[in-house]
Every structure is written in structure tokens, then in C-alpha cells.
Short mmCIF file of C-alpha atoms in Angstrom, two decimals:
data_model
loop_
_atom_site.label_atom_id
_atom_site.label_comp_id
_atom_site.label_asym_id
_atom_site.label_seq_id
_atom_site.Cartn_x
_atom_site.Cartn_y
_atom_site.Cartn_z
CA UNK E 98 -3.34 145.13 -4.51
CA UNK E 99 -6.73 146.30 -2.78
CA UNK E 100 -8.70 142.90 -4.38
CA UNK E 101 -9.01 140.54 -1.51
CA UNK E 102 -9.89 138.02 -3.86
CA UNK E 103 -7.50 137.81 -6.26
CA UNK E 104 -4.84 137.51 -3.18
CA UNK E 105 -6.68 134.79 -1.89
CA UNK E 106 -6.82 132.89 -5.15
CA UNK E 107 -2.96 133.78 -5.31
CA UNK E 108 -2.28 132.45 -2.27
CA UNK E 109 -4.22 128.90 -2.88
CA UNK E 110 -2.53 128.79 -6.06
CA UNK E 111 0.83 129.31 -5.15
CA UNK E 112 0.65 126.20 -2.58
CA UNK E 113 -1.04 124.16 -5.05
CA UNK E 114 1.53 124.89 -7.39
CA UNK E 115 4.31 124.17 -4.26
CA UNK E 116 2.37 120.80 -3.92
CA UNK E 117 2.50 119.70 -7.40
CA UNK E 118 6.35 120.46 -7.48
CA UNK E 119 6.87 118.38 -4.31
CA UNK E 120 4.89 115.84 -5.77
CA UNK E 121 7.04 115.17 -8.90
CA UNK E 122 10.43 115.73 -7.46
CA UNK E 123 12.43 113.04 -5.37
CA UNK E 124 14.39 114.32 -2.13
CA UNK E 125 16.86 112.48 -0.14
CA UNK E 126 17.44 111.61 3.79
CA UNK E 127 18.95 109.74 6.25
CA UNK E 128 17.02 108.04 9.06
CA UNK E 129 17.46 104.93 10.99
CA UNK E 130 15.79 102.13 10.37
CA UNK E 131 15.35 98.36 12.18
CA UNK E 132 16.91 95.48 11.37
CA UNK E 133 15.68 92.69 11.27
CA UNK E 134 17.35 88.78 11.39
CA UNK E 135 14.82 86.45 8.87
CA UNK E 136 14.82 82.72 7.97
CA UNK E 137 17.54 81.51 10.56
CA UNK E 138 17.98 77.83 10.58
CA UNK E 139 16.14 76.39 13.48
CA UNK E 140 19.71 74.59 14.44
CA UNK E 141 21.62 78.13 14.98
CA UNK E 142 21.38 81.03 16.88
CA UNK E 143 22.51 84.41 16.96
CA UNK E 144 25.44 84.91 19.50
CA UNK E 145 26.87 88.46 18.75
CA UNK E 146 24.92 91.16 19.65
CA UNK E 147 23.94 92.91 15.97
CA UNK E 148 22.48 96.46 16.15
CA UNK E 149 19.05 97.18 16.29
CA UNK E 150 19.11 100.23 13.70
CA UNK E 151 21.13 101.24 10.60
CA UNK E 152 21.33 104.36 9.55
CA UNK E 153 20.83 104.56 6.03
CA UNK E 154 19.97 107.31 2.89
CA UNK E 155 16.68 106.94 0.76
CA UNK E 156 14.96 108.81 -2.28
CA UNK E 157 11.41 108.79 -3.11
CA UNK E 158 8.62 111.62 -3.26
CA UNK E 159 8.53 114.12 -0.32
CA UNK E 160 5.19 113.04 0.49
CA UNK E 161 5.99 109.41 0.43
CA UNK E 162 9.42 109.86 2.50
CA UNK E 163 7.36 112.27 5.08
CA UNK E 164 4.48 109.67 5.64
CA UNK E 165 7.15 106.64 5.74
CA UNK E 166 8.81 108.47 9.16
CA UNK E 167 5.81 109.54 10.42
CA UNK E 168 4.94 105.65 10.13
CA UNK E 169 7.81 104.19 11.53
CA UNK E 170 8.03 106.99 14.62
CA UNK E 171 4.73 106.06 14.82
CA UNK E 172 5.53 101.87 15.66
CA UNK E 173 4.91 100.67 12.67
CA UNK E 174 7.08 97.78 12.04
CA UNK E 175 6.18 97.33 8.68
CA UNK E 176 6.73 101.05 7.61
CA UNK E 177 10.36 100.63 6.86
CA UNK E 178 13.70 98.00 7.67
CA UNK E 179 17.15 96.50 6.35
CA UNK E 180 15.88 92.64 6.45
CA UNK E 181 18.88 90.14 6.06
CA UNK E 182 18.29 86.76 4.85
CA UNK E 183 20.27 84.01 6.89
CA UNK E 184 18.96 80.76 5.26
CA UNK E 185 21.94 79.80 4.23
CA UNK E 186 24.23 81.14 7.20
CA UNK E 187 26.62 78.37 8.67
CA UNK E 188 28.02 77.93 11.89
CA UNK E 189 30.71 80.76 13.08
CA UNK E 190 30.87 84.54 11.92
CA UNK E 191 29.60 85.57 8.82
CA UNK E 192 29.62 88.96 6.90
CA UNK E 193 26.42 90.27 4.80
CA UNK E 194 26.64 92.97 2.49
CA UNK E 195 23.76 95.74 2.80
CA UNK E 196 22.42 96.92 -0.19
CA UNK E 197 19.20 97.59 -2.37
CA UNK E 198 18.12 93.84 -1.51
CA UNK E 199 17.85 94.53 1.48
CA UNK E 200 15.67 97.20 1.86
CA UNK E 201 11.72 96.89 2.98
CA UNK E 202 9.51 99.19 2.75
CA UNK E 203 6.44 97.62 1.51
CA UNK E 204 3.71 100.48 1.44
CA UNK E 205 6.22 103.31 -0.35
CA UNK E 206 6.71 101.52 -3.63
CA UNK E 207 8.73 105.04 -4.84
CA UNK E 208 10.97 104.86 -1.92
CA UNK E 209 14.09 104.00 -2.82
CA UNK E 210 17.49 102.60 -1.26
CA UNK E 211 20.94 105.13 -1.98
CA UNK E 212 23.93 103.12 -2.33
CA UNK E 213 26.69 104.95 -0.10
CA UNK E 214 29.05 106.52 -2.88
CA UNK E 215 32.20 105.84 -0.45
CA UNK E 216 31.81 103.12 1.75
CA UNK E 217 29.98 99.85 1.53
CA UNK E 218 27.56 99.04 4.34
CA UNK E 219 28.45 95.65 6.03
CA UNK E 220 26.37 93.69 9.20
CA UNK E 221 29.21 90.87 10.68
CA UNK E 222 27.11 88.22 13.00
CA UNK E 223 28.60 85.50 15.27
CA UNK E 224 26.01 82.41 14.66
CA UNK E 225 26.53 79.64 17.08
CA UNK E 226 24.58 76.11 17.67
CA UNK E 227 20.99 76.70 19.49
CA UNK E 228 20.31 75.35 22.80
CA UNK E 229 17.62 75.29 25.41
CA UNK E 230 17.51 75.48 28.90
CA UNK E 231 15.37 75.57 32.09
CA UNK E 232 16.72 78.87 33.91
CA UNK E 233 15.30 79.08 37.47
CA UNK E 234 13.58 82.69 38.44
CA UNK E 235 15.02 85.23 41.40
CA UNK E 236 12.69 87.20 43.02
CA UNK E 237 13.09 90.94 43.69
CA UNK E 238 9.69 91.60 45.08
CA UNK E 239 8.73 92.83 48.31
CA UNK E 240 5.73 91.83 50.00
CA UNK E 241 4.91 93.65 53.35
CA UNK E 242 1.49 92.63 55.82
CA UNK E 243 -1.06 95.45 56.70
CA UNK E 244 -0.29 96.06 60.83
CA UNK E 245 -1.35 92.98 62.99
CA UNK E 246 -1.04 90.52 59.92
CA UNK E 247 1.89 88.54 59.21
CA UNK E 248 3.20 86.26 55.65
CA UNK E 249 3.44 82.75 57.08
CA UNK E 250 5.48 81.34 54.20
CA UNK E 251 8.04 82.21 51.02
CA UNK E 252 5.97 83.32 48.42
CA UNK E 253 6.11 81.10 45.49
CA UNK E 254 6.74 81.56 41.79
CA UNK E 255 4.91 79.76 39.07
CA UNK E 256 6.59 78.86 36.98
CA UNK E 257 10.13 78.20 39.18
CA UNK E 258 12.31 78.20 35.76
CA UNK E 259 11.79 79.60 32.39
CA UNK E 260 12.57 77.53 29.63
CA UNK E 261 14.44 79.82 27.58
CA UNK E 262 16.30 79.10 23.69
CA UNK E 263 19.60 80.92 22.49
CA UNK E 264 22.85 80.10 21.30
CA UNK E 265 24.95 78.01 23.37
CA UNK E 266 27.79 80.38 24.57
CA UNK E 267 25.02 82.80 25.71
CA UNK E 268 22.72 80.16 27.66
CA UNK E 269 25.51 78.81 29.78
CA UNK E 270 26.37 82.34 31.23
CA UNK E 271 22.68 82.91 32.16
CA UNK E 272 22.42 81.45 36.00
CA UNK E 273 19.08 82.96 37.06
CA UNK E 274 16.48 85.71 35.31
CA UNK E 275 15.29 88.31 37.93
CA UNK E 276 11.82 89.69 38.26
CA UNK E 277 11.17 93.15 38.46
CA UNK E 278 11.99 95.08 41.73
CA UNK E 279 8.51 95.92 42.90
CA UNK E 280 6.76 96.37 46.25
CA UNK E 281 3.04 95.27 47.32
CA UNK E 282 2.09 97.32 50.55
CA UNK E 283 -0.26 96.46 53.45
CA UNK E 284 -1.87 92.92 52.78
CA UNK E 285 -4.31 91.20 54.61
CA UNK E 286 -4.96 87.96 52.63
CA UNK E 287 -3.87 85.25 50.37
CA UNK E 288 -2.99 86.91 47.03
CA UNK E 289 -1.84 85.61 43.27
CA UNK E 290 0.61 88.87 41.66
CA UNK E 291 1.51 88.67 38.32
CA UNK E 292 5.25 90.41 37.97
CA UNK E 293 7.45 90.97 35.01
CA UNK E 294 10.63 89.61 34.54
CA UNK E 295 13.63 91.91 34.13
CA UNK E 296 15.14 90.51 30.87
CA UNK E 297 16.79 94.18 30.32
CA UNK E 298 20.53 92.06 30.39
CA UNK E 299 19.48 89.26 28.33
CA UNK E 300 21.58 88.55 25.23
CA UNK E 301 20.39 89.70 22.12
CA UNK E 302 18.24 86.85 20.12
CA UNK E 303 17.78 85.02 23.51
CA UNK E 304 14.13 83.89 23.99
CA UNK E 305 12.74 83.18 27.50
CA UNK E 306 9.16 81.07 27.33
CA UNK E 307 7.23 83.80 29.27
CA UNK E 308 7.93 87.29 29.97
CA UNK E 309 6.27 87.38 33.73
CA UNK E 310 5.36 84.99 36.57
CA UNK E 311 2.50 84.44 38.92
CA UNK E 312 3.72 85.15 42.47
CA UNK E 313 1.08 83.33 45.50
CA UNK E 314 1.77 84.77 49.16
CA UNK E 315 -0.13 83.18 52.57
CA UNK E 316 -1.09 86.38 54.85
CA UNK E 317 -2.56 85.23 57.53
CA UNK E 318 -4.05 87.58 60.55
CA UNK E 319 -1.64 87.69 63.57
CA UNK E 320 -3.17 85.69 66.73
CA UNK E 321 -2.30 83.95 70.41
CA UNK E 322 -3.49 81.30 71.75
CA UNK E 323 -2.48 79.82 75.13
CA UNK E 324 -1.87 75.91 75.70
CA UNK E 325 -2.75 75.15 79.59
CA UNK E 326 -1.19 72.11 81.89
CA UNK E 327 1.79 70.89 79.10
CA UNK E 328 3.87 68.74 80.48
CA UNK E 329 7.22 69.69 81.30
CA UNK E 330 9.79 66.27 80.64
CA UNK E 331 13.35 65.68 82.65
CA UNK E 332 15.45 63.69 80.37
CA UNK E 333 19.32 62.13 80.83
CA UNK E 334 20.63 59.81 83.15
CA UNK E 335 19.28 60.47 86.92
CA UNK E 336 17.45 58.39 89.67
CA UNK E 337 14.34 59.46 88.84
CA UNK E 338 12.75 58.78 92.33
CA UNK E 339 15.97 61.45 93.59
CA UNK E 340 15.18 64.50 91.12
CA UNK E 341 12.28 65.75 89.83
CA UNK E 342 10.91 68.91 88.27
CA UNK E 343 8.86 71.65 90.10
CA UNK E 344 6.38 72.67 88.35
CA UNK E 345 5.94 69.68 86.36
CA UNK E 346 3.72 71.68 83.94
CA UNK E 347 3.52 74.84 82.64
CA UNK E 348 1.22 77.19 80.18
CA UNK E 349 2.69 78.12 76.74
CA UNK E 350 0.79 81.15 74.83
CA UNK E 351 1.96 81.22 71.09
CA UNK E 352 1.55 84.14 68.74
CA UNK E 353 1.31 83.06 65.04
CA UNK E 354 -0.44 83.10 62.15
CA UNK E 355 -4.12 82.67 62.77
CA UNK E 356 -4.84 79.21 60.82
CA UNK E 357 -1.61 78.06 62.01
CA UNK E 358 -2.59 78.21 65.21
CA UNK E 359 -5.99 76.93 64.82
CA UNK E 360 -3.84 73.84 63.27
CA UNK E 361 -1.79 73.32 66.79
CA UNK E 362 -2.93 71.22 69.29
CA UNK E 363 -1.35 70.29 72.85
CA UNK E 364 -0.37 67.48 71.37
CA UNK E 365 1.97 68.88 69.23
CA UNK E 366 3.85 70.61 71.56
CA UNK E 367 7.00 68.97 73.87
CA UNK E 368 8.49 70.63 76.55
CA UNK E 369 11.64 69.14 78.24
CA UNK E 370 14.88 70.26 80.85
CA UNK E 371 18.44 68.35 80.04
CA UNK E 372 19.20 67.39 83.44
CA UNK E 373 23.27 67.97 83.01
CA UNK E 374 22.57 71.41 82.02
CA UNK E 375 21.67 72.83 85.60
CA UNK E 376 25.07 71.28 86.57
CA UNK E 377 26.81 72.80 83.42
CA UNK E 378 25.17 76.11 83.86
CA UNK E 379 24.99 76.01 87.62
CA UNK E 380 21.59 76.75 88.04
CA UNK E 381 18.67 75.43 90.09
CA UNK E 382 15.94 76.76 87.34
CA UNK E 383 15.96 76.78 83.79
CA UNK E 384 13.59 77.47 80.96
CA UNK E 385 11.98 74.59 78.91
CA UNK E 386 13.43 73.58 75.38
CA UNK E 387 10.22 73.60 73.74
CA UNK E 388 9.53 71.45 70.27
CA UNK E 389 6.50 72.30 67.96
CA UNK E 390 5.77 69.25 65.95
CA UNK E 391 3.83 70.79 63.04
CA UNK E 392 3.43 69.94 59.40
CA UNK E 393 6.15 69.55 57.03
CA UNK E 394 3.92 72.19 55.17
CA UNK E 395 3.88 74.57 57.87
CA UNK E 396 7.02 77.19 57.76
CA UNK E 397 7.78 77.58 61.48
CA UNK E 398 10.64 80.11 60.67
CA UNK E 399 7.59 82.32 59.61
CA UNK E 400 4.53 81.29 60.71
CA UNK E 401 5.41 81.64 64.59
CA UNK E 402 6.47 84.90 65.61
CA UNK E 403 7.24 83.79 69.24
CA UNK E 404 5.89 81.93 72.63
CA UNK E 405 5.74 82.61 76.80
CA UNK E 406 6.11 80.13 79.09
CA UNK E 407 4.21 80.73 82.33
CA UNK E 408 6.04 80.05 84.64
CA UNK E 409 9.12 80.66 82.17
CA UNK E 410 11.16 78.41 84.76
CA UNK E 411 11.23 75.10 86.16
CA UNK E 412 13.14 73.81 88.91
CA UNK E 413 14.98 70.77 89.66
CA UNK E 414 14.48 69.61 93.00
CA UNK E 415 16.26 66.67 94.59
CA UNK E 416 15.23 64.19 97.27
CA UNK E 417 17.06 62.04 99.60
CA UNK E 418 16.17 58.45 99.44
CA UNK E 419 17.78 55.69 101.91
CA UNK E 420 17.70 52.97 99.43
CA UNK E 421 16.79 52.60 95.95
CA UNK E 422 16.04 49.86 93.64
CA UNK E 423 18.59 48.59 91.37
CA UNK E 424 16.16 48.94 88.93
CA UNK E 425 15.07 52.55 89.48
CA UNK E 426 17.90 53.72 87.90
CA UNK E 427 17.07 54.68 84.08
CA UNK E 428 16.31 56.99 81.11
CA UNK E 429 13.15 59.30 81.27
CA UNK E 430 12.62 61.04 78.18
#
């Protein structure tokens, strides 16, 4: 008892001899395993929602069954599945039996399938005629502008639809796939983001053609600029040698997006007074409608945060004339 030796050599002999015991004896468990759908015909698609997992029993060598779970917890696809052949599956539901046949698990060639003793193991499937279709994308991204910067446009997604492949039934209750919900903070230029779609609620054994898209904003720095001497334009019926408008011009600063601005000219601006409206509203003075001819490319809704008129009203003002023309009387507009 007082040899340190002899317990040591004990000791390593007594797991040696546990390890060769292990080694020759087969031991049984449960786990779950993948499965996984091979050799569909190209014309059908899955339109049930199978399970991903099955829990079945397998024997084989400690060793073996230890490294075979550490494998598959471990992402190995390979390590271990239930694979069920569907060449031959037709149209409608179907019912395949799960057996010995089924089972893969290609590196553990002493791992072995146990047949339930009670109950046979059954997968049921709903195959239905594939289909493709061009789905368009919804974005759930938020893009906010560092202070003193503003986004002069909708951002746009490339691509605007994903071409995506399922069974019929499935496709044509798919209206739109949502990106991600995500949030890009204090920007101060033009910028491509790639974001994820969220294809969490997709149907099982639906494929879209990409898993993300490329999403291109237009943050542009936030600027005036001031337009001098535009005229101001009286339009409707009216003597036009009787009424007139006082001032007859007027200064318009705009605050927008930087190149948007640079873009404007004073020729793109028009500044005109209804002439029924100071009767209707019963007013001597009103402010100019103003109209900003830009660019079919140019979002106005975003790219112009506002303008001031100086003076921000214009007058009519009506003279008395003894006699008039018969051909004085017209349109201006």
C-alpha cells in the first residue's frame, strides 16, 4: 500500500483496461439528427413544411458514437442524417418509411441504425408543381444624416425583386420579402450598404436568388442659396393696364441639398398671384405660388427642405383708367 509505483501502474492499468472494454462493446442512444430532402424532380417542390430533425436510436462503439455527436454539435453536416430519396415522388402527399436505408453516417462505418421495437418511423410530405417568381423587396432600414446634412432621395435597392423558386401554393402567398430592420447613424455622403434579407417566415424548401441587397443613399450637405429680382407673374382675366402687382419682384432663398442647389438656376423658378384669389380671400396682399422646375431626377419632396420669400407679400394695386382699348383686355400668364 506504501509503493507509489505499483499504484501508479494500477491506476494506468485499470483505465487501459476500462478503454479496451469500451472499445469492444456497443452502447445505445438517442440524438437528433437532420434530415435531409435528396434527388427531387426538378418539376416539384416541397410544399409541407417537413421537420428539420428526427430523433432517432443508434448502436456502435462508445468511442465512435461519442466522436459522431461531438461532430455533428460541432456543424458537421456530414457527421450524421436520415436522407430520403424522392426520385420517384409524384405530385400530391406522399408517405416514406424511415428505416436502416435511410441512415448516413459516412465516417462511423460501426454506427448503426435501431429499428424502433413499437412504432414505425414515418416522414408524410405535401409535393406540389415548382414555380418561379420575381418577388419585389421591402425595406426596413433606417438611414439618418449626421446634423446639417440631409438624404435628398429614397434610397434604392439593387436588386428591386428577388427571383425566388418553390412550390406553387407557397409562391403565390409570398407578396414582398423584407430586409432586415437595421439602422445606419450620422451620414455625411453617398453610401452603397449591403443588408440581409429577413427570410425567417419563408416556407420551408423556398429558395430566394440572393440572401441580401445592395442599398445606395444620396446625402448631400444642407445649404441656401438666395435667387435675387424673380419675377413675380399676375395671371387670370383682368385689364392689365387697371391692376398690377407691387413689388413686381421679389428674392427667394432656398435651403436644400447642396448639389441640388448648385443645379437651380433663376430660370427654373416661377413665381405667380391668381388674381381672383385676393377677391376670394379678401385680401390686398398675398404670398407668391412658387413652381421649381427641376429635373425629373431630382426628388423635390426631399431634396428641398423649404424657401423665404423677401418680401413674403405682394400687393395688387389697381388704377383708374378713363378709357381703354378694346384690345387691352386679355390673359397674362
Amino acid at each position: 500500500m506504501n509503493n507509489i509505483g505499483l499504484k501508479i501502474m494500477a491506476f494506468l492499468f485499470g483505465i487501459g483496461f476500462w478503454f479496451f472494454v469500451m472499445s469492444t462493446k456497443d452502447f445505445q442512444i438517442t440524438m437528433e439528427v437532420p434530415v435531409k430532402l435528396v434527388r427531387l424532380p426538378e418539376l416539384l417542390a416541397v410544399a409541407s413544411k417537413p421537420p428539420h430533425t428526427l430523433p432517432i436510436t443508434v448502436k456502435g462503439p462508445a468511442f465512435d458514437l461519442i466522436r459522431m455527436r461531438w461532430n455533428y454539435m460541432n456543424k458537421d453536416s456530414n457527421a450524421v442524417s436520415i436522407v430520403i430519396d424522392l426520385q420517384e415522388a409524384e405530385l400530391g402527399a406522399t408517405r416514406r418509411h424511415i428505416g436502416a436505408r435511410n441512415f448516413s453516417a459516412p465516417n462511423f462505418p460501426n454506427v448503426e441504425f435501431v429499428e424502433p421495437s413499437n412504432q414505425l418511423l414515418f416522414l408524410d410530405l405535401d409535393l406540389d408543381t415548382r414555380i418561379e417568381r420575381n418577388i419585389p423587396v421591402k425595406s426596413n432600414v433606417t438611414f439618418d444624416p449626421a446634423p446639417g446634412y440631409i438624404m435628398t432621395d429614397v434610397p434604392k435597392i439593387t436588386p428591386e425583386q428577388i427571383r425566388v423558386s418553390g412550390a406553387r401554393d407557397a409562391l403565390t402567398r409570398i407578396f414582398e420579402i423584407p430586409t432586415d430592420s437595421v439602422r445606419f447613424d450620422s451620414l455625411t455622403a453617398n453610401d452603397n450598404f449591403k443588408v440581409a434579407l429577413n427570410l425567417e417566415t419563408f416556407p420551408a424548401y423556398v429558395t430566394p436568388s440572393d440572401s441580401s441587397v445592395i442599398m445606395n443613399i444620396d446625402i448631400q450637405k444642407l445649404e441656401s442659396k438666395t435667387f435675387q429680382k424673380i419675377p413675380v407673374h399676375l395671371i387670370g382675366r383682368y385689364n392689365k393696364d387697371e391692376a398690377k402687382l407691387s413689388p413686381d419682384t421679389v428674392s427667394i432663398k432656398i435651403t436644400g441639398g447642396q448639389n441640388v442647389l448648385d443645379s437651380i438656376t433663376s430660370q427654373n423658378l416661377q413665381l405667380f398671384v391668381e388674381i381672383n384669389r385676393f377677391a376670394i380671400e379678401d385680401v390686398d396682399s398675398l404670398a407668391p405660388t412658387v413652381k421649381m422646375n427641376l429635373p425629373s431626377s431630382v426628388n423635390r419632396e426631399m431634396s428641398i427642405k423649404g424657401y423665404e420669400l423677401v418680401p413674403d407679400k405682394v400687393k395688387l394695386v389697381k388704377t383708374e383708367v378713363t378709357a381703354a382699348p378694346a384690345d387691352s383686355l386679355g390673359e397674362e400668364e
